[in-house]
Amino acid sequence: MRRGFAGGRRQLIAGILSLAGALAGCKPEGGADGKKTEGDTIKNPAICHWDEDCIKPGTICQDGRCDVGTRTPEQKAAIQALRDKQKAKAEAEAEKNRPPGPNEGRLWFRVCPFYKKTPFAVAEITATNKASGQQFKMRLEEVLRMDELRSEFAFPKVPIGDYEVVADYGIRDGAGDKAGAQMVRLKCDKKAKPCRDGLIREVTVVPVDQEPPEKKDAKGATIKRPCDWIAE
């Protein structure tokens, strides 16, 4: 009994000494002083989008994670150019989706019987402000989904004032998104007034709160606006 206890005690002491030796032989991660060096990786790295999201000195954002590293001046310039491009795109999208302001309104128009988006059909509406000469363009194929058709459209916001508006229809000629020389100018609907030279609709844009209300039929359905141009 005593002999068994002594043997167990020797095994326990041997185990403790073995563990102590293993701990003494462990080296800190990284260099001799335990600090990270370039090329090392960080365990459980923080999620990031840009380098400044990585708060630990000497780390940069790589593949969405903070890791040890540095940037060359060329890399910094390329990243800044990308950020500037993304910012400009976001600002343009915000401006596009912004509702009309105090001195802006919507320019409505209708192409009859309708415009249908197909792989080949293209249409461009151009509105020119008479006072400033500023032009606004809308490509109808960029507004609709494939095979969708519609007759009524609107420039979502333009400065209030008088405009000259024309509509060009055509067939894509195979040169990318450009319709080339296949475009023709649509004629105004006979009832569309005023219309200069049979092609140019003269339209006045007013603030949104001054737009006339939609007209309803006897069943309460919205009556479409009069036609501006006829697509024959």
PDB file of C-alpha atoms in Angstrom:
ATOM      1  CA  MET A   1       0.000   0.000   0.000  1.00  0.00           C
ATOM      2  CA  ARG A   2       2.779   2.360   0.933  1.00  0.00           C
ATOM      3  CA  ARG A   3       4.772   1.294  -2.097  1.00  0.00           C
ATOM      4  CA  GLY A   4       1.867   2.114  -4.439  1.00  0.00           C
ATOM      5  CA  PHE A   5       1.461   5.536  -2.902  1.00  0.00           C
ATOM      6  CA  ALA A   6       5.180   6.277  -3.406  1.00  0.00           C
ATOM      7  CA  GLY A   7       5.003   5.222  -7.064  1.00  0.00           C
ATOM      8  CA  GLY A   8       2.040   7.492  -7.702  1.00  0.00           C
ATOM      9  CA  ARG A   9       3.797  10.360  -6.001  1.00  0.00           C
ATOM     10  CA  ARG A  10       6.855   9.926  -8.229  1.00  0.00           C
ATOM     11  CA  GLN A  11       4.652   9.975 -11.354  1.00  0.00           C
ATOM     12  CA  LEU A  12       2.899  13.172 -10.182  1.00  0.00           C
ATOM     13  CA  ILE A  13       6.225  14.940  -9.548  1.00  0.00           C
ATOM     14  CA  ALA A  14       7.525  13.833 -12.954  1.00  0.00           C
ATOM     15  CA  GLY A  15       4.419  15.217 -14.631  1.00  0.00           C
ATOM     16  CA  ILE A  16       4.759  18.581 -12.908  1.00  0.00           C
ATOM     17  CA  LEU A  17       8.429  18.842 -13.902  1.00  0.00           C
ATOM     18  CA  SER A  18       7.595  17.939 -17.501  1.00  0.00           C
ATOM     19  CA  LEU A  19       4.907  20.640 -17.681  1.00  0.00           C
ATOM     20  CA  ALA A  20       7.236  23.249 -16.198  1.00  0.00           C
ATOM     21  CA  GLY A  21       9.868  22.401 -18.766  1.00  0.00           C
ATOM     22  CA  ALA A  22       7.401  22.742 -21.595  1.00  0.00           C
ATOM     23  CA  LEU A  23       6.278  26.156 -20.351  1.00  0.00           C
ATOM     24  CA  ALA A  24       9.845  27.331 -19.993  1.00  0.00           C
ATOM     25  CA  GLY A  25      10.555  26.365 -23.583  1.00  0.00           C
ATOM     26  CA  CYS A  26       7.601  28.318 -25.068  1.00  0.00           C
ATOM     27  CA  LYS A  27       8.535  31.362 -27.190  1.00  0.00           C
ATOM     28  CA  PRO A  28       6.283  34.396 -27.502  1.00  0.00           C
ATOM     29  CA  GLU A  29       4.510  34.829 -30.857  1.00  0.00           C
ATOM     30  CA  GLY A  30       6.321  37.159 -33.273  1.00  0.00           C
ATOM     31  CA  GLY A  31       9.875  38.312 -32.533  1.00  0.00           C
ATOM     32  CA  ALA A  32      11.993  37.634 -29.494  1.00  0.00           C
ATOM     33  CA  ASP A  33      10.311  40.442 -27.615  1.00  0.00           C
ATOM     34  CA  GLY A  34       6.848  39.166 -28.487  1.00  0.00           C
ATOM     35  CA  LYS A  35       6.007  42.054 -30.831  1.00  0.00           C
ATOM     36  CA  LYS A  36       4.353  41.499 -34.200  1.00  0.00           C
ATOM     37  CA  THR A  37       6.510  41.952 -37.289  1.00  0.00           C
ATOM     38  CA  GLU A  38       5.459  42.441 -40.897  1.00  0.00           C
ATOM     39  CA  GLY A  39       4.504  39.099 -42.353  1.00  0.00           C
ATOM     40  CA  ASP A  40       3.011  37.868 -39.096  1.00  0.00           C
ATOM     41  CA  THR A  41      -0.727  37.346 -38.926  1.00  0.00           C
ATOM     42  CA  ILE A  42      -3.094  38.485 -36.222  1.00  0.00           C
ATOM     43  CA  LYS A  43      -5.318  35.982 -34.479  1.00  0.00           C
ATOM     44  CA  ASN A  44      -8.995  36.936 -34.601  1.00  0.00           C
ATOM     45  CA  PRO A  45      -8.395  40.068 -36.752  1.00  0.00           C
ATOM     46  CA  ALA A  46     -10.899  42.916 -36.624  1.00  0.00           C
ATOM     47  CA  ILE A  47     -13.289  43.376 -39.554  1.00  0.00           C
ATOM     48  CA  CYS A  48     -12.505  46.518 -41.567  1.00  0.00           C
ATOM     49  CA  HIS A  49     -13.256  48.460 -44.739  1.00  0.00           C
ATOM     50  CA  TRP A  50     -10.345  50.922 -44.798  1.00  0.00           C
ATOM     51  CA  ASP A  51      -6.948  51.143 -43.110  1.00  0.00           C
ATOM     52  CA  GLU A  52      -8.150  53.657 -40.512  1.00  0.00           C
ATOM     53  CA  ASP A  53     -10.589  51.038 -39.226  1.00  0.00           C
ATOM     54  CA  CYS A  54      -7.542  49.182 -37.886  1.00  0.00           C
ATOM     55  CA  ILE A  55      -6.665  50.987 -34.652  1.00  0.00           C
ATOM     56  CA  LYS A  56      -3.652  48.858 -33.725  1.00  0.00           C
ATOM     57  CA  PRO A  57      -0.362  50.510 -34.857  1.00  0.00           C
ATOM     58  CA  GLY A  58       1.335  48.863 -37.818  1.00  0.00           C
ATOM     59  CA  THR A  59      -1.816  47.216 -39.168  1.00  0.00           C
ATOM     60  CA  ILE A  60      -3.710  47.744 -42.413  1.00  0.00           C
ATOM     61  CA  CYS A  61      -6.959  46.454 -43.872  1.00  0.00           C
ATOM     62  CA  GLN A  62      -6.457  43.459 -46.146  1.00  0.00           C
ATOM     63  CA  ASP A  63      -9.326  41.407 -47.559  1.00  0.00           C
ATOM     64  CA  GLY A  64     -11.698  42.923 -45.021  1.00  0.00           C
ATOM     65  CA  ARG A  65      -9.514  42.047 -42.018  1.00  0.00           C
ATOM     66  CA  CYS A  66      -6.908  43.991 -40.045  1.00  0.00           C
ATOM     67  CA  ASP A  67      -3.436  42.534 -40.430  1.00  0.00           C
ATOM     68  CA  VAL A  68       0.186  43.587 -39.938  1.00  0.00           C
ATOM     69  CA  GLY A  69       1.541  45.528 -42.904  1.00  0.00           C
ATOM     70  CA  THR A  70       2.352  48.872 -44.518  1.00  0.00           C
ATOM     71  CA  ARG A  71       1.280  50.729 -47.671  1.00  0.00           C
ATOM     72  CA  THR A  72       3.482  52.188 -50.377  1.00  0.00           C
ATOM     73  CA  PRO A  73       2.707  55.738 -51.577  1.00  0.00           C
ATOM     74  CA  GLU A  74       1.403  54.253 -54.818  1.00  0.00           C
ATOM     75  CA  GLN A  75      -0.968  51.944 -52.952  1.00  0.00           C
ATOM     76  CA  LYS A  76      -2.228  54.821 -50.802  1.00  0.00           C
ATOM     77  CA  ALA A  77      -2.880  56.921 -53.912  1.00  0.00           C
ATOM     78  CA  ALA A  78      -4.747  54.071 -55.605  1.00  0.00           C
ATOM     79  CA  ILE A  79      -6.894  53.491 -52.510  1.00  0.00           C
ATOM     80  CA  GLN A  80      -7.701  57.201 -52.254  1.00  0.00           C
ATOM     81  CA  ALA A  81      -8.675  57.299 -55.939  1.00  0.00           C
ATOM     82  CA  LEU A  82     -11.014  54.347 -55.365  1.00  0.00           C
ATOM     83  CA  ARG A  83     -12.568  56.057 -52.345  1.00  0.00           C
ATOM     84  CA  ASP A  84     -13.062  59.300 -54.283  1.00  0.00           C
ATOM     85  CA  LYS A  85     -14.763  57.365 -57.080  1.00  0.00           C
ATOM     86  CA  GLN A  86     -17.068  55.556 -54.655  1.00  0.00           C
ATOM     87  CA  LYS A  87     -17.924  58.832 -52.914  1.00  0.00           C
ATOM     88  CA  ALA A  88     -18.761  60.532 -56.203  1.00  0.00           C
ATOM     89  CA  LYS A  89     -20.957  57.609 -57.204  1.00  0.00           C
ATOM     90  CA  ALA A  90     -22.794  57.679 -53.866  1.00  0.00           C
ATOM     91  CA  GLU A  91     -23.337  61.443 -54.136  1.00  0.00           C
ATOM     92  CA  ALA A  92     -24.646  61.091 -57.692  1.00  0.00           C
ATOM     93  CA  GLU A  93     -27.037  58.351 -56.588  1.00  0.00           C
ATOM     94  CA  ALA A  94     -28.232  60.484 -53.675  1.00  0.00           C
ATOM     95  CA  GLU A  95     -28.785  63.437 -56.016  1.00  0.00           C
ATOM     96  CA  LYS A  96     -30.675  61.206 -58.428  1.00  0.00           C
ATOM     97  CA  ASN A  97     -33.019  59.988 -55.698  1.00  0.00           C
ATOM     98  CA  ARG A  98     -33.442  63.404 -54.079  1.00  0.00           C
ATOM     99  CA  PRO A  99     -36.983  64.827 -54.334  1.00  0.00           C
ATOM    100  CA  PRO A 100     -37.483  68.143 -56.169  1.00  0.00           C
ATOM    101  CA  GLY A 101     -36.340  71.211 -54.234  1.00  0.00           C
ATOM    102  CA  PRO A 102     -38.058  74.617 -53.824  1.00  0.00           C
ATOM    103  CA  ASN A 103     -37.106  75.863 -57.326  1.00  0.00           C
ATOM    104  CA  GLU A 104     -37.529  72.528 -59.089  1.00  0.00           C
ATOM    105  CA  GLY A 105     -40.356  70.562 -60.617  1.00  0.00           C
ATOM    106  CA  ARG A 106     -41.050  67.469 -62.718  1.00  0.00           C
ATOM    107  CA  LEU A 107     -41.190  67.528 -66.494  1.00  0.00           C
ATOM    108  CA  TRP A 108     -43.853  65.075 -67.612  1.00  0.00           C
ATOM    109  CA  PHE A 109     -44.217  63.694 -71.128  1.00  0.00           C
ATOM    110  CA  ARG A 110     -46.029  60.927 -72.942  1.00  0.00           C
ATOM    111  CA  VAL A 111     -45.013  58.907 -76.006  1.00  0.00           C
ATOM    112  CA  CYS A 112     -47.933  57.218 -77.776  1.00  0.00           C
ATOM    113  CA  PRO A 113     -48.957  54.521 -78.094  1.00  0.00           C
ATOM    114  CA  PHE A 114     -46.025  53.460 -75.834  1.00  0.00           C
ATOM    115  CA  TYR A 115     -42.332  52.618 -75.674  1.00  0.00           C
ATOM    116  CA  LYS A 116     -41.376  48.965 -75.139  1.00  0.00           C
ATOM    117  CA  LYS A 117     -37.892  47.969 -74.131  1.00  0.00           C
ATOM    118  CA  THR A 118     -36.385  45.303 -76.393  1.00  0.00           C
ATOM    119  CA  PRO A 119     -32.754  44.374 -77.131  1.00  0.00           C
ATOM    120  CA  PHE A 120     -32.827  46.762 -80.118  1.00  0.00           C
ATOM    121  CA  ALA A 121     -35.333  49.585 -79.454  1.00  0.00           C
ATOM    122  CA  VAL A 122     -33.813  52.838 -78.154  1.00  0.00           C
ATOM    123  CA  ALA A 123     -35.323  56.213 -77.347  1.00  0.00           C
ATOM    124  CA  GLU A 124     -33.894  59.463 -76.032  1.00  0.00           C
ATOM    125  CA  ILE A 125     -35.801  62.484 -74.736  1.00  0.00           C
ATOM    126  CA  THR A 126     -33.980  65.829 -74.604  1.00  0.00           C
ATOM    127  CA  ALA A 127     -35.312  68.813 -72.651  1.00  0.00           C
ATOM    128  CA  THR A 128     -33.600  72.197 -73.032  1.00  0.00           C
ATOM    129  CA  ASN A 129     -34.225  75.060 -70.616  1.00  0.00           C
ATOM    130  CA  LYS A 130     -35.002  78.127 -72.752  1.00  0.00           C
ATOM    131  CA  ALA A 131     -33.515  80.618 -70.302  1.00  0.00           C
ATOM    132  CA  SER A 132     -30.272  78.853 -69.353  1.00  0.00           C
ATOM    133  CA  GLY A 133     -29.735  76.477 -72.259  1.00  0.00           C
ATOM    134  CA  GLN A 134     -29.165  73.632 -69.775  1.00  0.00           C
ATOM    135  CA  GLN A 135     -30.037  70.235 -71.257  1.00  0.00           C
ATOM    136  CA  PHE A 136     -31.481  67.164 -69.593  1.00  0.00           C
ATOM    137  CA  LYS A 137     -31.511  63.779 -71.329  1.00  0.00           C
ATOM    138  CA  MET A 138     -33.336  60.547 -70.576  1.00  0.00           C
ATOM    139  CA  ARG A 139     -32.710  57.213 -72.288  1.00  0.00           C
ATOM    140  CA  LEU A 140     -35.954  55.286 -71.975  1.00  0.00           C
ATOM    141  CA  GLU A 141     -34.219  51.914 -72.347  1.00  0.00           C
ATOM    142  CA  GLU A 142     -32.339  52.725 -69.132  1.00  0.00           C
ATOM    143  CA  VAL A 143     -35.588  53.361 -67.250  1.00  0.00           C
ATOM    144  CA  LEU A 144     -37.516  50.179 -68.040  1.00  0.00           C
ATOM    145  CA  ARG A 145     -36.936  46.466 -67.579  1.00  0.00           C
ATOM    146  CA  MET A 146     -36.660  44.200 -70.609  1.00  0.00           C
ATOM    147  CA  ASP A 147     -40.053  43.756 -72.347  1.00  0.00           C
ATOM    148  CA  GLU A 148     -41.665  46.371 -70.088  1.00  0.00           C
ATOM    149  CA  LEU A 149     -43.761  48.995 -71.858  1.00  0.00           C
ATOM    150  CA  ARG A 150     -44.897  52.433 -70.759  1.00  0.00           C
ATOM    151  CA  SER A 151     -46.138  55.654 -72.324  1.00  0.00           C
ATOM    152  CA  GLU A 152     -45.841  58.221 -69.492  1.00  0.00           C
ATOM    153  CA  PHE A 153     -42.488  59.351 -68.103  1.00  0.00           C
ATOM    154  CA  ALA A 154     -41.055  62.306 -66.207  1.00  0.00           C
ATOM    155  CA  PHE A 155     -37.723  63.965 -65.575  1.00  0.00           C
ATOM    156  CA  PRO A 156     -37.807  63.638 -61.745  1.00  0.00           C
ATOM    157  CA  LYS A 157     -36.482  67.150 -61.115  1.00  0.00           C
ATOM    158  CA  VAL A 158     -35.468  70.067 -63.303  1.00  0.00           C
ATOM    159  CA  PRO A 159     -35.377  73.829 -62.615  1.00  0.00           C
ATOM    160  CA  ILE A 160     -38.774  75.458 -63.007  1.00  0.00           C
ATOM    161  CA  GLY A 161     -39.215  77.371 -66.271  1.00  0.00           C
ATOM    162  CA  ASP A 162     -39.931  76.897 -69.963  1.00  0.00           C
ATOM    163  CA  TYR A 163     -38.473  74.000 -71.936  1.00  0.00           C
ATOM    164  CA  GLU A 164     -38.154  72.774 -75.501  1.00  0.00           C
ATOM    165  CA  VAL A 165     -38.486  68.985 -75.561  1.00  0.00           C
ATOM    166  CA  VAL A 166     -37.816  66.557 -78.414  1.00  0.00           C
ATOM    167  CA  ALA A 167     -38.048  62.777 -78.693  1.00  0.00           C
ATOM    168  CA  ASP A 168     -35.740  60.564 -80.779  1.00  0.00           C
ATOM    169  CA  TYR A 169     -36.548  56.919 -81.519  1.00  0.00           C
ATOM    170  CA  GLY A 170     -34.382  54.334 -83.184  1.00  0.00           C
ATOM    171  CA  ILE A 171     -32.884  50.877 -83.539  1.00  0.00           C
ATOM    172  CA  ARG A 172     -29.597  49.855 -81.948  1.00  0.00           C
ATOM    173  CA  ASP A 173     -26.982  49.464 -84.670  1.00  0.00           C
ATOM    174  CA  GLY A 174     -24.823  46.963 -82.793  1.00  0.00           C
ATOM    175  CA  ALA A 175     -22.237  49.463 -81.560  1.00  0.00           C
ATOM    176  CA  GLY A 176     -22.646  48.848 -77.835  1.00  0.00           C
ATOM    177  CA  ASP A 177     -25.178  51.087 -76.152  1.00  0.00           C
ATOM    178  CA  LYS A 178     -25.108  53.733 -78.886  1.00  0.00           C
ATOM    179  CA  ALA A 179     -27.859  53.832 -81.455  1.00  0.00           C
ATOM    180  CA  GLY A 180     -25.702  55.477 -84.112  1.00  0.00           C
ATOM    181  CA  ALA A 181     -27.473  57.000 -87.121  1.00  0.00           C
ATOM    182  CA  GLN A 182     -30.568  54.877 -86.696  1.00  0.00           C
ATOM    183  CA  MET A 183     -32.429  57.558 -84.707  1.00  0.00           C
ATOM    184  CA  VAL A 184     -35.397  59.526 -86.055  1.00  0.00           C
ATOM    185  CA  ARG A 185     -37.166  62.484 -84.443  1.00  0.00           C
ATOM    186  CA  LEU A 186     -40.779  61.876 -83.517  1.00  0.00           C
ATOM    187  CA  LYS A 187     -43.548  64.188 -84.628  1.00  0.00           C
ATOM    188  CA  CYS A 188     -45.772  65.883 -82.095  1.00  0.00           C
ATOM    189  CA  ASP A 189     -49.254  64.538 -81.602  1.00  0.00           C
ATOM    190  CA  LYS A 190     -51.709  66.715 -83.527  1.00  0.00           C
ATOM    191  CA  LYS A 191     -53.420  67.722 -80.289  1.00  0.00           C
ATOM    192  CA  ALA A 192     -50.156  68.541 -78.461  1.00  0.00           C
ATOM    193  CA  LYS A 193     -49.905  72.330 -78.110  1.00  0.00           C
ATOM    194  CA  PRO A 194     -47.724  74.258 -78.356  1.00  0.00           C
ATOM    195  CA  CYS A 195     -45.502  72.327 -80.759  1.00  0.00           C
ATOM    196  CA  ARG A 196     -42.972  74.148 -82.942  1.00  0.00           C
ATOM    197  CA  ASP A 197     -42.084  72.858 -86.407  1.00  0.00           C
ATOM    198  CA  GLY A 198     -44.190  69.773 -85.722  1.00  0.00           C
ATOM    199  CA  LEU A 199     -41.382  68.282 -83.598  1.00  0.00           C
ATOM    200  CA  ILE A 200     -40.539  70.486 -80.602  1.00  0.00           C
ATOM    201  CA  ARG A 201     -42.886  70.422 -77.624  1.00  0.00           C
ATOM    202  CA  GLU A 202     -42.832  73.584 -75.545  1.00  0.00           C
ATOM    203  CA  VAL A 203     -43.456  72.757 -71.909  1.00  0.00           C
ATOM    204  CA  THR A 204     -43.584  74.837 -68.715  1.00  0.00           C
ATOM    205  CA  VAL A 205     -42.332  73.198 -65.515  1.00  0.00           C
ATOM    206  CA  VAL A 206     -43.928  74.382 -62.272  1.00  0.00           C
ATOM    207  CA  PRO A 207     -43.208  73.484 -58.623  1.00  0.00           C
ATOM    208  CA  VAL A 208     -44.568  70.082 -57.615  1.00  0.00           C
ATOM    209  CA  ASP A 209     -47.210  71.582 -55.328  1.00  0.00           C
ATOM    210  CA  GLN A 210     -48.565  73.583 -58.271  1.00  0.00           C
ATOM    211  CA  GLU A 211     -48.977  70.616 -60.619  1.00  0.00           C
ATOM    212  CA  PRO A 212     -52.592  70.032 -61.658  1.00  0.00           C
ATOM    213  CA  PRO A 213     -54.160  67.024 -59.918  1.00  0.00           C
ATOM    214  CA  GLU A 214     -54.547  63.726 -61.759  1.00  0.00           C
ATOM    215  CA  LYS A 215     -57.823  63.292 -63.601  1.00  0.00           C
ATOM    216  CA  LYS A 216     -60.016  60.283 -62.830  1.00  0.00           C
ATOM    217  CA  ASP A 217     -62.660  58.545 -64.937  1.00  0.00           C
ATOM    218  CA  ALA A 218     -66.111  57.508 -63.708  1.00  0.00           C
ATOM    219  CA  LYS A 219     -64.624  54.319 -62.209  1.00  0.00           C
ATOM    220  CA  GLY A 220     -61.900  56.184 -60.347  1.00  0.00           C
ATOM    221  CA  ALA A 221     -59.074  55.079 -62.652  1.00  0.00           C
ATOM    222  CA  THR A 222     -56.380  57.624 -63.504  1.00  0.00           C
ATOM    223  CA  ILE A 223     -56.778  59.190 -66.944  1.00  0.00           C
ATOM    224  CA  LYS A 224     -53.491  59.303 -68.847  1.00  0.00           C
ATOM    225  CA  ARG A 225     -51.989  62.606 -69.868  1.00  0.00           C
ATOM    226  CA  PRO A 226     -52.456  63.762 -73.468  1.00  0.00           C
ATOM    227  CA  CYS A 227     -49.912  62.409 -75.950  1.00  0.00           C
ATOM    228  CA  ASP A 228     -46.864  64.562 -76.732  1.00  0.00           C
ATOM    229  CA  TRP A 229     -45.426  62.505 -79.609  1.00  0.00           C
ATOM    230  CA  ILE A 230     -46.570  59.663 -81.804  1.00  0.00           C
ATOM    231  CA  ALA A 231     -44.223  56.717 -82.417  1.00  0.00           C
ATOM    232  CA  GLU A 232     -45.310  55.433 -85.816  1.00  0.00           C
TER     233      GLU A 232
END
